[in-house]
């Protein structure tokens, strides 16, 4: 049984995840349905410029102007996510997902997309869950589900995003932002 549709929401890793790409990760859910879920990690930049894997987009990507690891699946493929706030019409090469966010066909000339877009982030790979898998992880309290704020997707400070999205939460959840990196130094 599927929980509420999480498309357009954030998943923030709980402190229980202590290794790998999901440690202190903040993910944007691009799709969540009966067939599973797909998301991208917003706060894991890699030490590579976009032009090392994709021509024509480097000068258009949002700061920091590097490639991001979207997750552990399909690392040999690139996925572009664009912001389209207040753009009422269709944009060539862009599939709208929710509110002002879409996925861009990276074969589309960047200039056509960027004339309408407020930002773009290029991800190597993505995060994926089969049917029921994300729901099981939510029942195990692996993820916090949070609201997306406009500045989250294209933050120029991705290394602090996990702390910032948790600190803005009400009540005790905000305290998770202060969980030590290493429990031995508590």
Short mmCIF file of C-alpha atoms in Angstrom, two decimals:
data_model
loop_
_atom_site.label_atom_id
_atom_site.label_comp_id
_atom_site.label_asym_id
_atom_site.label_seq_id
_atom_site.Cartn_x
_atom_site.Cartn_y
_atom_site.Cartn_z
CA UNK A 1 0.00 0.00 0.00
CA UNK A 2 1.41 3.39 -1.04
CA UNK A 3 1.71 6.26 1.39
CA UNK A 4 0.81 9.80 0.35
CA UNK A 5 2.34 10.79 -2.99
CA UNK A 6 5.72 12.31 -2.19
CA UNK A 7 6.37 13.78 -5.65
CA UNK A 8 7.86 17.24 -5.16
CA UNK A 9 8.80 16.63 -1.54
CA UNK A 10 12.21 16.25 0.05
CA UNK A 11 13.60 13.16 1.70
CA UNK A 12 16.29 13.92 4.27
CA UNK A 13 18.34 10.98 5.47
CA UNK A 14 18.06 10.25 9.17
CA UNK A 15 21.29 10.02 11.17
CA UNK A 16 20.85 6.22 11.00
CA UNK A 17 22.33 6.30 7.48
CA UNK A 18 26.05 6.52 8.15
CA UNK A 19 27.74 5.78 4.83
CA UNK A 20 27.49 6.08 1.09
CA UNK A 21 25.77 8.66 -1.08
CA UNK A 22 22.74 8.78 1.24
CA UNK A 23 24.67 9.82 4.37
CA UNK A 24 23.28 13.25 5.36
CA UNK A 25 21.61 13.39 1.95
CA UNK A 26 18.69 15.55 0.86
CA UNK A 27 16.74 14.11 -2.06
CA UNK A 28 14.09 15.68 -4.26
CA UNK A 29 11.39 13.15 -5.19
CA UNK A 30 10.76 13.48 -8.93
CA UNK A 31 8.16 10.70 -9.13
CA UNK A 32 6.34 8.57 -6.58
CA UNK A 33 3.63 6.17 -7.58
CA UNK A 34 2.40 2.59 -7.39
CA UNK A 35 5.33 1.56 -9.60
CA UNK A 36 7.99 2.98 -7.27
CA UNK A 37 9.85 6.25 -6.86
CA UNK A 38 12.69 8.22 -8.39
CA UNK A 39 14.65 11.05 -6.80
CA UNK A 40 17.91 12.95 -7.07
CA UNK A 41 20.34 13.82 -4.29
CA UNK A 42 20.60 17.61 -4.07
CA UNK A 43 23.67 17.91 -1.87
CA UNK A 44 26.35 15.63 -3.30
CA UNK A 45 28.48 17.59 -5.78
CA UNK A 46 31.30 15.64 -7.40
CA UNK A 47 34.73 16.83 -8.41
CA UNK A 48 33.90 17.09 -12.11
CA UNK A 49 32.60 19.83 -14.32
CA UNK A 50 29.50 19.22 -16.39
CA UNK A 51 31.40 19.61 -19.66
CA UNK A 52 33.46 16.50 -18.89
CA UNK A 53 30.34 14.42 -19.55
CA UNK A 54 27.97 16.70 -21.47
CA UNK A 55 28.60 19.33 -24.12
CA UNK A 56 26.78 22.65 -24.21
CA UNK A 57 25.48 22.91 -20.64
CA UNK A 58 28.47 23.96 -18.49
CA UNK A 59 27.91 27.71 -18.77
CA UNK A 60 24.23 27.31 -17.86
CA UNK A 61 24.34 25.17 -14.72
CA UNK A 62 23.59 26.74 -11.36
CA UNK A 63 26.43 27.33 -8.89
CA UNK A 64 28.35 25.43 -7.88
CA UNK A 65 28.96 24.67 -11.56
CA UNK A 66 29.78 21.00 -11.16
CA UNK A 67 28.15 17.65 -11.73
CA UNK A 68 26.10 16.22 -8.85
CA UNK A 69 25.67 12.55 -7.94
CA UNK A 70 21.93 11.99 -8.16
CA UNK A 71 22.11 8.58 -6.55
CA UNK A 72 23.55 5.12 -6.99
CA UNK A 73 21.49 4.09 -10.06
CA UNK A 74 22.57 4.76 -13.65
CA UNK A 75 25.78 6.60 -12.87
CA UNK A 76 26.72 6.44 -16.55
CA UNK A 77 23.74 8.61 -17.51
CA UNK A 78 23.01 12.30 -17.00
CA UNK A 79 19.73 13.81 -15.82
CA UNK A 80 18.94 17.52 -15.95
CA UNK A 81 16.47 19.17 -13.59
CA UNK A 82 15.30 22.72 -14.33
CA UNK A 83 13.38 25.35 -12.44
CA UNK A 84 10.50 26.99 -14.34
CA UNK A 85 8.74 29.23 -11.82
CA UNK A 86 6.01 31.36 -13.32
CA UNK A 87 6.42 29.89 -16.82
CA UNK A 88 2.84 29.09 -17.92
CA UNK A 89 3.65 27.60 -21.33
CA UNK A 90 5.42 24.46 -22.37
CA UNK A 91 9.18 24.74 -22.82
CA UNK A 92 10.72 22.77 -25.66
CA UNK A 93 12.70 19.81 -24.37
CA UNK A 94 11.27 19.98 -20.84
CA UNK A 95 8.83 17.60 -19.19
CA UNK A 96 7.13 19.33 -16.27
CA UNK A 97 6.98 17.20 -13.16
CA UNK A 98 5.36 19.43 -10.52
CA UNK A 99 4.98 23.11 -9.69
CA UNK A 100 7.94 24.92 -11.30
CA UNK A 101 10.21 21.89 -11.75
CA UNK A 102 10.87 19.78 -14.81
CA UNK A 103 13.28 17.30 -16.34
CA UNK A 104 15.13 18.49 -19.42
CA UNK A 105 16.03 16.46 -22.49
CA UNK A 106 19.77 17.13 -22.52
CA UNK A 107 19.86 16.76 -26.32
CA UNK A 108 17.86 20.00 -26.52
CA UNK A 109 20.08 23.06 -27.09
CA UNK A 110 20.68 24.62 -23.68
CA UNK A 111 19.91 28.11 -24.96
CA UNK A 112 16.32 27.11 -25.81
CA UNK A 113 15.69 25.82 -22.31
CA UNK A 114 17.60 28.44 -20.35
CA UNK A 115 15.69 31.34 -21.89
CA UNK A 116 12.76 30.19 -19.72
CA UNK A 117 14.50 28.43 -16.81
CA UNK A 118 15.58 29.91 -13.50
CA UNK A 119 18.24 27.27 -12.93
CA UNK A 120 19.50 23.89 -14.00
CA UNK A 121 21.34 21.12 -12.18
CA UNK A 122 22.92 18.14 -13.96
CA UNK A 123 23.03 14.83 -12.10
CA UNK A 124 25.02 11.68 -12.78
CA UNK A 125 22.60 8.91 -11.92
CA UNK A 126 19.51 8.94 -9.76
CA UNK A 127 17.96 7.26 -6.74
CA UNK A 128 15.29 4.67 -7.39
CA UNK A 129 12.93 2.46 -5.41
CA UNK A 130 10.80 -0.40 -6.66
CA UNK A 131 7.11 -0.64 -5.78
CA UNK A 132 6.72 -0.52 -1.99
CA UNK A 133 10.44 -0.16 -1.27
CA UNK A 134 10.37 3.53 -0.31
CA UNK A 135 7.27 2.96 1.82
CA UNK A 136 9.14 0.22 3.70
CA UNK A 137 12.09 2.55 4.29
CA UNK A 138 9.72 5.24 5.57
CA UNK A 139 8.16 2.75 8.02
CA UNK A 140 11.70 1.96 9.23
CA UNK A 141 12.27 5.71 9.81
CA UNK A 142 15.15 5.88 7.33
CA UNK A 143 13.94 9.20 5.87
CA UNK A 144 12.35 12.41 7.06
CA UNK A 145 9.78 13.77 4.58
CA UNK A 146 9.95 17.55 4.28
CA UNK A 147 8.59 20.36 2.15
CA UNK A 148 10.68 21.72 -0.69
CA UNK A 149 11.50 25.42 -0.48
CA UNK A 150 12.36 27.39 -3.64
CA UNK A 151 16.03 27.80 -2.70
CA UNK A 152 16.67 24.10 -1.99
CA UNK A 153 16.96 22.81 -5.55
CA UNK A 154 19.59 25.26 -6.78
CA UNK A 155 21.36 26.14 -3.55
CA UNK A 156 24.89 27.40 -4.03
CA UNK A 157 25.80 25.83 -0.67
CA UNK A 158 24.88 22.15 -1.11
CA UNK A 159 27.25 21.01 1.64
CA UNK A 160 25.06 22.66 4.31
CA UNK A 161 21.67 21.74 2.83
CA UNK A 162 21.01 18.76 5.14
CA UNK A 163 21.54 20.90 8.25
CA UNK A 164 19.50 23.81 6.87
CA UNK A 165 16.43 21.79 5.84
CA UNK A 166 16.32 20.11 9.24
CA UNK A 167 16.90 23.30 11.26
CA UNK A 168 13.87 24.95 9.68
CA UNK A 169 11.55 22.13 10.81
CA UNK A 170 9.20 22.61 13.75
CA UNK A 171 9.69 21.01 17.14
CA UNK A 172 12.04 18.16 17.89
CA UNK A 173 12.79 17.37 14.26
CA UNK A 174 14.98 20.50 14.09
CA UNK A 175 17.25 18.93 16.70
CA UNK A 176 18.29 16.21 14.22
CA UNK A 177 20.37 18.87 12.44
CA UNK A 178 22.70 18.90 15.44
CA UNK A 179 23.24 15.14 15.55
CA UNK A 180 27.02 14.60 15.66
CA UNK A 181 28.81 13.31 12.57
CA UNK A 182 30.42 10.69 14.79
CA UNK A 183 28.47 9.40 17.81
CA UNK A 184 31.75 8.79 19.64
CA UNK A 185 32.25 12.56 19.80
CA UNK A 186 28.84 13.27 21.30
#
